[in-house]
PDB file of C-alpha atoms in Angstrom:
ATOM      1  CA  UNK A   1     130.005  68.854 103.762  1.00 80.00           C
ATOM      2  CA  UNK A   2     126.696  70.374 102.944  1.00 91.00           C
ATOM      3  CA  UNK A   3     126.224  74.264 103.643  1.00 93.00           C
ATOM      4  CA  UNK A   4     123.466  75.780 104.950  1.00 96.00           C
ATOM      5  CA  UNK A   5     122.377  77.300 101.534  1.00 94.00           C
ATOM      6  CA  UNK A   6     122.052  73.797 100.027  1.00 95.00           C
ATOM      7  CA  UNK A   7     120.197  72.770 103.490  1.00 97.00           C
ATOM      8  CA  UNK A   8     117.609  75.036 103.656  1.00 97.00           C
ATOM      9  CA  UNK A   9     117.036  74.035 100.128  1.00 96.00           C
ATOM     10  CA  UNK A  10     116.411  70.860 101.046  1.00 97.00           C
ATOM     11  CA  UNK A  11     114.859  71.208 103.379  1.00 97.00           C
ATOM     12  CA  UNK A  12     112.137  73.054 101.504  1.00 97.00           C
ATOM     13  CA  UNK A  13     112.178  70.433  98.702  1.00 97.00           C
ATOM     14  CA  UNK A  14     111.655  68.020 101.339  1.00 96.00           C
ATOM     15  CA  UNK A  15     107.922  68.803 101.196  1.00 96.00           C
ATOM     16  CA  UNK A  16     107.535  68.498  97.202  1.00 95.00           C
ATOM     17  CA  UNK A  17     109.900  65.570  96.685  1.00 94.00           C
ATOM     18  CA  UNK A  18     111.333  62.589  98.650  1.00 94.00           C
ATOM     19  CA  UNK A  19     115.012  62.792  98.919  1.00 96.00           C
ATOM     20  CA  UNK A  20     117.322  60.565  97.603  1.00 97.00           C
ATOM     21  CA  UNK A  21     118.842  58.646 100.515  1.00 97.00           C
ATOM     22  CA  UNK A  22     122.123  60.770  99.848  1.00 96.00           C
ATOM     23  CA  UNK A  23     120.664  63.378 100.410  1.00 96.00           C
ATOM     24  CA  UNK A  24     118.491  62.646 103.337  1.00 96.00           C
ATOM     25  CA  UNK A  25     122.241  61.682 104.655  1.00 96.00           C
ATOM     26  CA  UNK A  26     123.737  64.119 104.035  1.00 96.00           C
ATOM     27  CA  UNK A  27     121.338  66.631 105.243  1.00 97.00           C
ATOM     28  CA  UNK A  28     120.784  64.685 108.717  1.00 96.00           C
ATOM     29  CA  UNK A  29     125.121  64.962 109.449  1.00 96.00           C
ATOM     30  CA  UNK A  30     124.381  68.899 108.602  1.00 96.00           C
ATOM     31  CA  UNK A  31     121.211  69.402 110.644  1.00 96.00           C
ATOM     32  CA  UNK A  32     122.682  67.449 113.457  1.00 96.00           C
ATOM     33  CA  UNK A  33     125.521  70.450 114.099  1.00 95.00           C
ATOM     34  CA  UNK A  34     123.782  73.303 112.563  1.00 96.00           C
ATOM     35  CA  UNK A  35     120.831  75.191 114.931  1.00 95.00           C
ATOM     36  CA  UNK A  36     119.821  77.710 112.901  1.00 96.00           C
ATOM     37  CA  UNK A  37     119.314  74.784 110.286  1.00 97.00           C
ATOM     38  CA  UNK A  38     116.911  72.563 112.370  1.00 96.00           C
ATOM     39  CA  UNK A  39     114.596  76.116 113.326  1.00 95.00           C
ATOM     40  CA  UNK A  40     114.598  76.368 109.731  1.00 97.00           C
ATOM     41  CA  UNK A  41     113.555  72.693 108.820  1.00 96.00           C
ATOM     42  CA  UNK A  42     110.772  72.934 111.627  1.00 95.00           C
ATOM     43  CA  UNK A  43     109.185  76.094 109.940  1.00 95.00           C
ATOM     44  CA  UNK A  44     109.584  74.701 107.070  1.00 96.00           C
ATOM     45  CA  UNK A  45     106.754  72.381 108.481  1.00 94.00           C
ATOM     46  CA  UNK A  46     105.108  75.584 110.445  1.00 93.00           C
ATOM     47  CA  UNK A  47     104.642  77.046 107.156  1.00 94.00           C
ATOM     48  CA  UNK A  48     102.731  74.023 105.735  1.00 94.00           C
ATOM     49  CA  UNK A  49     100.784  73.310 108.733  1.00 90.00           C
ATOM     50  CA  UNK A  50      99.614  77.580 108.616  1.00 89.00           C
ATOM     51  CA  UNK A  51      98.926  76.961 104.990  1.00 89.00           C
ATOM     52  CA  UNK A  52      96.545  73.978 105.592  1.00 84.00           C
ATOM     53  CA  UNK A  53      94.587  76.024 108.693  1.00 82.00           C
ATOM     54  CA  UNK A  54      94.274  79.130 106.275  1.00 78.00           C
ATOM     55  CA  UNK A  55      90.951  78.270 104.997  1.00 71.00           C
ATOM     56  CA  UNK A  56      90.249  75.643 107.618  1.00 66.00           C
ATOM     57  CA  UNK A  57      89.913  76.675 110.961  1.00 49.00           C
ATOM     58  CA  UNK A  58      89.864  80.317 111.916  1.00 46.00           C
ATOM     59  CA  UNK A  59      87.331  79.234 114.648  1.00 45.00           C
ATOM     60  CA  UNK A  60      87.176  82.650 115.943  1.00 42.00           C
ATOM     61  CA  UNK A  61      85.408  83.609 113.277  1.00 43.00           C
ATOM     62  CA  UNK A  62      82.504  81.684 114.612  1.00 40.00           C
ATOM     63  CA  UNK A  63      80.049  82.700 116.316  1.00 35.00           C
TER      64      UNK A  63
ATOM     65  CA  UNK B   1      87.600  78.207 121.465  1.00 43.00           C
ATOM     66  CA  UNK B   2      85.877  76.965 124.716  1.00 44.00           C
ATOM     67  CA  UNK B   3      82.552  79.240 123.954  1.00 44.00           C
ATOM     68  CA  UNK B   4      79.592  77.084 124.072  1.00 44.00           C
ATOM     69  CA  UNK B   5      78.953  76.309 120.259  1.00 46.00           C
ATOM     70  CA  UNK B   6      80.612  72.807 120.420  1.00 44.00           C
ATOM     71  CA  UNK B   7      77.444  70.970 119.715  1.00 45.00           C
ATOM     72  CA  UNK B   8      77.243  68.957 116.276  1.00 46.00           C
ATOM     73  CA  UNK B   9      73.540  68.781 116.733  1.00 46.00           C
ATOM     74  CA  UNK B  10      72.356  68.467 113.262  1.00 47.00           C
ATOM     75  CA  UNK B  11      68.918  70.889 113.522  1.00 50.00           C
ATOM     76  CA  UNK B  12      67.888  72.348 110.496  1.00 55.00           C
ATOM     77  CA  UNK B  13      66.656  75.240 111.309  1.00 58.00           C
ATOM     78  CA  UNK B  14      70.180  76.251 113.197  1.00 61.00           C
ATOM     79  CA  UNK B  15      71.978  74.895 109.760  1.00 62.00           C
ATOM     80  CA  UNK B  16      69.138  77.748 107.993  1.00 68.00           C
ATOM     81  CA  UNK B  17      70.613  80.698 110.499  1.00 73.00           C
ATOM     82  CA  UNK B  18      73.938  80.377 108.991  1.00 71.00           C
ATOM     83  CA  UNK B  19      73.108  81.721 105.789  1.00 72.00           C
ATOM     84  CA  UNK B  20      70.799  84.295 108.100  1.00 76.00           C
ATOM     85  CA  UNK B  21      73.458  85.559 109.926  1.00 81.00           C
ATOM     86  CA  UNK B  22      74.528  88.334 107.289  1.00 82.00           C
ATOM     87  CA  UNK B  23      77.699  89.343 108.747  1.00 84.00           C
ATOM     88  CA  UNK B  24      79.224  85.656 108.979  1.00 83.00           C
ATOM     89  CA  UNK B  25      78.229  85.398 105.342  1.00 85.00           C
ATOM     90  CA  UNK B  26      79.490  88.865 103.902  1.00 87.00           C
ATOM     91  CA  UNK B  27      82.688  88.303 106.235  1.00 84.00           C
ATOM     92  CA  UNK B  28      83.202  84.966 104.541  1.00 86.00           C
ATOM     93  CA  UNK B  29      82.363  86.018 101.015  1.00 90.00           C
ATOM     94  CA  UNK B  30      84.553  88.697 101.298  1.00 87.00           C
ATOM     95  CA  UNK B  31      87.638  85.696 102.579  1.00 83.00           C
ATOM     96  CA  UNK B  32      86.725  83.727  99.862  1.00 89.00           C
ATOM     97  CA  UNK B  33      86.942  86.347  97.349  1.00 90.00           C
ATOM     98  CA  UNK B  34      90.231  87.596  98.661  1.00 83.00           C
ATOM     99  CA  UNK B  35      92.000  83.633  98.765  1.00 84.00           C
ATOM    100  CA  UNK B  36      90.464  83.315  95.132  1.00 89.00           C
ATOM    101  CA  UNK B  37      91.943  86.233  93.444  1.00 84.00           C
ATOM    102  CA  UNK B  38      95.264  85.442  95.207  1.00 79.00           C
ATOM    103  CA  UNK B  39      95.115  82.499  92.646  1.00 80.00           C
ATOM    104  CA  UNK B  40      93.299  83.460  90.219  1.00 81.00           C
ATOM    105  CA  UNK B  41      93.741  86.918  88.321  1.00 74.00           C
ATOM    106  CA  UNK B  42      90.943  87.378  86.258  1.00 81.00           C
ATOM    107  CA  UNK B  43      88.231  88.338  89.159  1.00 86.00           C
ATOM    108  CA  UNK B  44      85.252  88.369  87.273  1.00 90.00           C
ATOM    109  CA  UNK B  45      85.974  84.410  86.618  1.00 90.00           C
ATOM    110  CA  UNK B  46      87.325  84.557  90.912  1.00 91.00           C
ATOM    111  CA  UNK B  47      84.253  85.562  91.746  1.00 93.00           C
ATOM    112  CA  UNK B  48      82.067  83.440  89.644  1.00 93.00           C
ATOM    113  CA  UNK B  49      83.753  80.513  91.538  1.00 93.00           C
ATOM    114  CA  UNK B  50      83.167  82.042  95.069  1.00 94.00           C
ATOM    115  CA  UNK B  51      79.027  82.601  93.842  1.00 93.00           C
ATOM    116  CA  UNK B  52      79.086  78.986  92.693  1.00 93.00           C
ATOM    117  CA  UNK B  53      81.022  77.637  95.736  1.00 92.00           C
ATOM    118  CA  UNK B  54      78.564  79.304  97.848  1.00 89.00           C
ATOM    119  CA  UNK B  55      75.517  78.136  95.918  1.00 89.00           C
ATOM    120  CA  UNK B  56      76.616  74.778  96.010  1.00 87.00           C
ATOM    121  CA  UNK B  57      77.292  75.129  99.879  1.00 83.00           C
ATOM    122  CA  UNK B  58      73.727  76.440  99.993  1.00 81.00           C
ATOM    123  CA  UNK B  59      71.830  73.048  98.402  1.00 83.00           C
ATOM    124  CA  UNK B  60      74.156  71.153 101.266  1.00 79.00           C
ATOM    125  CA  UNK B  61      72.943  73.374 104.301  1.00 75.00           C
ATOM    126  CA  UNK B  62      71.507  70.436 106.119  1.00 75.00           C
ATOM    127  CA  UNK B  63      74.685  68.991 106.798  1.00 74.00           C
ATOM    128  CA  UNK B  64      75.889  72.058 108.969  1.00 72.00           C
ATOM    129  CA  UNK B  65      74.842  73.143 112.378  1.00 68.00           C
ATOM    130  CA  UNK B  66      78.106  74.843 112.891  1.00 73.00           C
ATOM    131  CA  UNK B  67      79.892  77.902 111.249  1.00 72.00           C
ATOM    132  CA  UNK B  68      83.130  76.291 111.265  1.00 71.00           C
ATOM    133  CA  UNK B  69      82.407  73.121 109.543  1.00 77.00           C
ATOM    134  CA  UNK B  70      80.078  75.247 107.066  1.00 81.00           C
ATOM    135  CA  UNK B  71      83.577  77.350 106.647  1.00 82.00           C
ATOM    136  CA  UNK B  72      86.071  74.496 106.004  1.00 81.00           C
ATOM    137  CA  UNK B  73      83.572  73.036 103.538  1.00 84.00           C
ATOM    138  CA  UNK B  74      82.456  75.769 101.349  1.00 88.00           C
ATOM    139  CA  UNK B  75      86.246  76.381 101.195  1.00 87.00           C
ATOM    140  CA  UNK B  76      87.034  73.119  99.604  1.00 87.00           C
ATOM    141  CA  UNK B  77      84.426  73.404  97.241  1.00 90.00           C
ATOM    142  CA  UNK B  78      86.204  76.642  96.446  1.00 92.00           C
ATOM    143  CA  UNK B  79      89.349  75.242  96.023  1.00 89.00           C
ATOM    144  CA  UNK B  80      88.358  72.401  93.089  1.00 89.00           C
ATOM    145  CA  UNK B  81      86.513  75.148  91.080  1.00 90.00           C
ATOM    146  CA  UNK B  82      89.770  77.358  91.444  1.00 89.00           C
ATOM    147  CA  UNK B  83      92.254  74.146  90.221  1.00 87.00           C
ATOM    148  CA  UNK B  84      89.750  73.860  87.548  1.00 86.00           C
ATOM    149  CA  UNK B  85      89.672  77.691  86.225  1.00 84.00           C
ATOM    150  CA  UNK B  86      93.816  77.650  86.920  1.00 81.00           C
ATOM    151  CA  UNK B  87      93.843  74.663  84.321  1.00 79.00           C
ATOM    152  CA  UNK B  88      91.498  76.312  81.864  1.00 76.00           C
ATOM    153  CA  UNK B  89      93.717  79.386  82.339  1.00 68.00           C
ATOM    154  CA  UNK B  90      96.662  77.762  81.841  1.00 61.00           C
ATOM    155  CA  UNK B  91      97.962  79.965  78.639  1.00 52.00           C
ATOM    156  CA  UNK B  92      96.633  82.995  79.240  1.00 55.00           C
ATOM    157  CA  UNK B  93      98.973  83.368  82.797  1.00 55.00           C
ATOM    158  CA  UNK B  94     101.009  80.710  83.019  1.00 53.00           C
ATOM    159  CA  UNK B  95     103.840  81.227  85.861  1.00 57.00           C
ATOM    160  CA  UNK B  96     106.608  81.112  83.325  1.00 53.00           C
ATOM    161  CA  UNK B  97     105.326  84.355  81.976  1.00 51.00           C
ATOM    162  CA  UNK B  98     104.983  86.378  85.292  1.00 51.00           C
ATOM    163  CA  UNK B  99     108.014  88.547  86.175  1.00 52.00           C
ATOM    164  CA  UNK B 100     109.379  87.536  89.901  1.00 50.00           C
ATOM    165  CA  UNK B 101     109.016  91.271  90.830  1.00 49.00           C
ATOM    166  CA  UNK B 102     110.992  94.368  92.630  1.00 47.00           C
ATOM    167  CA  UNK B 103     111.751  93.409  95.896  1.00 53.00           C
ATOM    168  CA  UNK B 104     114.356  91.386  96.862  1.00 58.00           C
ATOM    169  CA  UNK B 105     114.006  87.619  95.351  1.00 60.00           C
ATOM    170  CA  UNK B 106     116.091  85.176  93.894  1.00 70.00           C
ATOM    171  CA  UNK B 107     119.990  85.535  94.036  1.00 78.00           C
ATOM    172  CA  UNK B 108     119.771  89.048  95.743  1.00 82.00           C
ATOM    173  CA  UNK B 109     117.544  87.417  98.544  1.00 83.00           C
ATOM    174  CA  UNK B 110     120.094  83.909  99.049  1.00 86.00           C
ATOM    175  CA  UNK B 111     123.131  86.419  99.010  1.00 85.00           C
ATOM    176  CA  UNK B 112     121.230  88.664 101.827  1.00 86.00           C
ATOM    177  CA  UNK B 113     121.067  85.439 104.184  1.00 91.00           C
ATOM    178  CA  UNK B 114     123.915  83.992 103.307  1.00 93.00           C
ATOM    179  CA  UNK B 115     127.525  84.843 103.380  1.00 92.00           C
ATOM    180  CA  UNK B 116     129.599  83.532 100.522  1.00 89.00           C
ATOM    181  CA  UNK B 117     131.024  80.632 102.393  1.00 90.00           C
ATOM    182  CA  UNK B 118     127.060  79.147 102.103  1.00 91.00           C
ATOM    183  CA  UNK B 119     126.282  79.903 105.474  1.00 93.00           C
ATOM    184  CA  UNK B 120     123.785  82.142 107.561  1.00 94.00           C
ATOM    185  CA  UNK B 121     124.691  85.715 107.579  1.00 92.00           C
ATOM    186  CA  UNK B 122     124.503  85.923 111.425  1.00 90.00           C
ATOM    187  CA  UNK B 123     121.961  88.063 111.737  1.00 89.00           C
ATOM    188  CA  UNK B 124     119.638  86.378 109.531  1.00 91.00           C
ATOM    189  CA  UNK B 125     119.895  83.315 111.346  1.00 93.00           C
ATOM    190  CA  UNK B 126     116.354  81.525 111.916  1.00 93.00           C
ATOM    191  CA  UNK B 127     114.866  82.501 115.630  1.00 90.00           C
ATOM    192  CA  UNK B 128     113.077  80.518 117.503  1.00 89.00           C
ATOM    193  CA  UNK B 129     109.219  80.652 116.945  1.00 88.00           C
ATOM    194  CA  UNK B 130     107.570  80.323 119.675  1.00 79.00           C
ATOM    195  CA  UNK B 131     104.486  78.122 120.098  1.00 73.00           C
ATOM    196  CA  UNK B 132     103.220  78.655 116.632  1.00 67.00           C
ATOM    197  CA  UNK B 133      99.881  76.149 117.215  1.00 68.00           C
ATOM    198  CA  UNK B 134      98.611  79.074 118.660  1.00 70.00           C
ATOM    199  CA  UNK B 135      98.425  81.741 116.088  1.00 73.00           C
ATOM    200  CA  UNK B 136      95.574  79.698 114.102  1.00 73.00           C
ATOM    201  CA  UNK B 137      93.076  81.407 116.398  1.00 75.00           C
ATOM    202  CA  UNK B 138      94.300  84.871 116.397  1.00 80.00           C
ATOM    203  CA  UNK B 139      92.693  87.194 113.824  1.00 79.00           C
ATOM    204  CA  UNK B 140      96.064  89.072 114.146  1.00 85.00           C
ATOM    205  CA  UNK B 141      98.397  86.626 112.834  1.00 87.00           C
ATOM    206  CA  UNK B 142      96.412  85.995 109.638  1.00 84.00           C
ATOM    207  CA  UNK B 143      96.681  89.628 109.095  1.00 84.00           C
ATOM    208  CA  UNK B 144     100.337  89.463 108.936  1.00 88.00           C
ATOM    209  CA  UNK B 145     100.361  86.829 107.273  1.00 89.00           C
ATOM    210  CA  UNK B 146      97.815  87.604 104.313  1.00 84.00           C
ATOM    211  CA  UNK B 147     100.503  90.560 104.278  1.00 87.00           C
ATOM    212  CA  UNK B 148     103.219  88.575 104.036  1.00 90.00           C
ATOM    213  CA  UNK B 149     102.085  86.746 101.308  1.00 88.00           C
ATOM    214  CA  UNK B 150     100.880  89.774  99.207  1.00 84.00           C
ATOM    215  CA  UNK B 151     104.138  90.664  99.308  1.00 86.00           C
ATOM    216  CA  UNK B 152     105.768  87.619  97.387  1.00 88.00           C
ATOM    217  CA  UNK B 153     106.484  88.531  93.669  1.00 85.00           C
ATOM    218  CA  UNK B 154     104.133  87.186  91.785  1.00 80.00           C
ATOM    219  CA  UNK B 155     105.736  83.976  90.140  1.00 83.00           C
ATOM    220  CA  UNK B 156     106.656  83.004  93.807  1.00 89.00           C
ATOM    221  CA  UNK B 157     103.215  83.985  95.678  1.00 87.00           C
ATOM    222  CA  UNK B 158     100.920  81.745  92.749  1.00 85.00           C
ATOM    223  CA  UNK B 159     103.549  78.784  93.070  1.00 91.00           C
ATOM    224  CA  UNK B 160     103.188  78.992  96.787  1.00 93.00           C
ATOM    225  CA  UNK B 161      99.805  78.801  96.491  1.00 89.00           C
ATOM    226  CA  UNK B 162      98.807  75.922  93.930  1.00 89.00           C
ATOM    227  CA  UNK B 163     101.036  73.982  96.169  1.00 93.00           C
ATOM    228  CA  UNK B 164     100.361  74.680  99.774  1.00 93.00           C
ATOM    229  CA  UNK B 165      96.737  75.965  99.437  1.00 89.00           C
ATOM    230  CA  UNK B 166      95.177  74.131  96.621  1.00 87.00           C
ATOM    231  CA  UNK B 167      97.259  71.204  97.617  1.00 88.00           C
ATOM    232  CA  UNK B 168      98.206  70.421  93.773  1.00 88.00           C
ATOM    233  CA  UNK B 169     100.911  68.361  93.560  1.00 91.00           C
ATOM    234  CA  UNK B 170     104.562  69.010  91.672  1.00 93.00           C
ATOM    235  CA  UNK B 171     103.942  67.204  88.420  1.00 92.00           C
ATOM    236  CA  UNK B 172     100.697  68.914  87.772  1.00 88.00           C
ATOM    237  CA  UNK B 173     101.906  72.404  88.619  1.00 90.00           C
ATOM    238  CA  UNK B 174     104.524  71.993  86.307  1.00 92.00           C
ATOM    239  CA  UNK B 175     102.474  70.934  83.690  1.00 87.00           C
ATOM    240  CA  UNK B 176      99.780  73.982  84.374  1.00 83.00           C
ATOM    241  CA  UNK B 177     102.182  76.417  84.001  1.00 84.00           C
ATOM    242  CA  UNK B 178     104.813  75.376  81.741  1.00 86.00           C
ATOM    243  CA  UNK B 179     107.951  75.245  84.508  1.00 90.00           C
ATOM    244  CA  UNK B 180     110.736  72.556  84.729  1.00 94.00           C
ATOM    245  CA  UNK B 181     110.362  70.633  88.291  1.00 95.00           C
ATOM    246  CA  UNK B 182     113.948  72.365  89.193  1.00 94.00           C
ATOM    247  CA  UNK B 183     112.568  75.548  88.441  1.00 93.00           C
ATOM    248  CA  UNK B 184     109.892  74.463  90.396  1.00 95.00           C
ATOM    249  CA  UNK B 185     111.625  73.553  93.370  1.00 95.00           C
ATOM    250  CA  UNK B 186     113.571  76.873  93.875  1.00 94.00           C
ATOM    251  CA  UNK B 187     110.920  79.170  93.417  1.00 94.00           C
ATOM    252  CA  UNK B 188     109.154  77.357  96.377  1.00 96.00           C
ATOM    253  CA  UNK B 189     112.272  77.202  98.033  1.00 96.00           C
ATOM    254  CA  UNK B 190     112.507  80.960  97.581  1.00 94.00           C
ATOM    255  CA  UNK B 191     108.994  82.079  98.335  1.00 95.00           C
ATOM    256  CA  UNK B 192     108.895  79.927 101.438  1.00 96.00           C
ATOM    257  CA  UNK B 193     112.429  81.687 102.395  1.00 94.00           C
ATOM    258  CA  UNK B 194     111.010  85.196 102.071  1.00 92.00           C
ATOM    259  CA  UNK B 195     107.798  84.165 103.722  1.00 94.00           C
ATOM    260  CA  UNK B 196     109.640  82.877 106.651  1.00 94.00           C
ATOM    261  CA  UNK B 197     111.596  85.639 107.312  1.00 91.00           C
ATOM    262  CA  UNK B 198     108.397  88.230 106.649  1.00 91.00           C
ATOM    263  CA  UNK B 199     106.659  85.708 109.631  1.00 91.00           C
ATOM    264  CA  UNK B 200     109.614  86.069 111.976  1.00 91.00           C
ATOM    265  CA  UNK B 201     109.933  89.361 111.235  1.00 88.00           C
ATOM    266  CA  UNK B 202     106.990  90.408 111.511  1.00 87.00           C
ATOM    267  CA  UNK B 203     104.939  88.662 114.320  1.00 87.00           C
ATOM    268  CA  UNK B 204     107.331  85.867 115.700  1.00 84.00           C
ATOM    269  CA  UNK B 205     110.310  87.923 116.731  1.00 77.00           C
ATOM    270  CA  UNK B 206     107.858  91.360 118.304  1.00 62.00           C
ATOM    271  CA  UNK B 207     105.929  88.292 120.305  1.00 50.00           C
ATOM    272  CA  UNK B 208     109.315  86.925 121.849  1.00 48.00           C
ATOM    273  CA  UNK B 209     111.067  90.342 122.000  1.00 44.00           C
TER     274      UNK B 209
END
């Protein structure tokens, strides 16, 4: 059974590689019992979306 | 964002006050300048790319009647000249040379959130972020979290950035600066695990609290 250390490590790679279907697996039975996991997976996402709107919105900048 | 500068009217003369209105220019020369020497160290050569990003903007103005659009644009302008200067600088900093730095990163950071048994230390435990789309338009936020990434070692913080900002993908980071994919993979891993807990930390969990 995966642990929550290799989890969150997939679930970052997630974003750089696709995972094998093993993996994807494997991480799904883990995510499916583990909370704290899932927050992390959506963040994971957060952090990408916040990365993307760094230099594009910012609207209140405007004037 | 409901003020009343929605329109996409295309008038020149309103595309010609964006480059009048000095402090919208000096506040976004100054963001540029900041988001390029994040990536790249040398700042004479950072802000050669902002000057030519700018310029370039400048021969386009037509095509903007709004700040925001001007914003986005310039930006990605920005962000080929700074892939371009991070290949020609390849040797001179490559990733694989830069030290991961003082605070806590690599094993000392995964044995702070987890116990030895490979899971969550309970207090470390990822919170609940509450309705995140929101932050985008607070000035606030992207204080914390230009903090936040300033404080990533090095290694991690220029990783982080070719990938999520520039948008480069894995094979050509790893050929830019010289690291194995694996090696590639955990310092992302790492840098977005301190970065998330710097976010919760820092602005999620006082909003909530």
């Amino acid at each position: 059974m995966m642990k929550c250390k290799q989890a969150t490590q997939m679930l970052s790679e997630k974003l750089d590689r696709p995972l094998s279907t093993k993996e994807k697996i494997n991480l799904a039975m883990h995510t499916a019992i583990c909370s704290p996991c899932r927050q992390f997976g959506q963040q994971m996402e957060t952090l990408r979306t916040l990365s993307q709107a760094y230099t594009k919105t910012k609207e209140s900048d405007e004037k | 964002m409901t003020n009343a500068h929605l329109s996409i009217d295309r008038d020149h003369s309103e595309a010609e006050n964006i480059f009048q209105d000095a402090a919208f220019m000096e506040a976004l020369r100054v963001q540029m300048l900041k988001f390029a020497k994040l990536q790249v160290r040398d700042s004479q050569l950072a802000e050669d790319a902002v000057q030519e990003a700018m310029l370039s903007a400048y021969q386009h103005i037509d095509r903007f009647a709004r700040q925001a659009a001007f914003k986005t644009w310039v930006f990605s302008i920005l962000k080929n000249k700074l892939i371009d200067l991070l290949r020609k600088e390849k040797r001179h900093t490559a990733a694989s040379q830069l030290e991961e730095g003082p605070n806590l990163s690599g094993d000392a950071l995964i044995e702070h959130l987890f116990e030895e048994n490979g899971h969550w230390q309970q207090d470390e435990r990822p919170k609940k972020w509450d309705q995140p789309d929101h932050n985008v338009e607070n000035d606030d936020f992207w204080r914390i979290f230009d903090a936040c990434l300033e404080a990533l070692p090095a290694k991690y913080g220029r990783l982080f950035m070719m990938r999520e900002f520039l948008e480069m993908d894995t094979p050509e980071i790893c050929h830019n600066e010289e690291v194995s994919v694996s090696s590639l993979n955990v310092t992302l891993y790492r840098a977005r695990l301190r970065l998330r807990e710097c976010l919760e930390d820092h602005w999620f969990q006082k909003e909530t609290s």
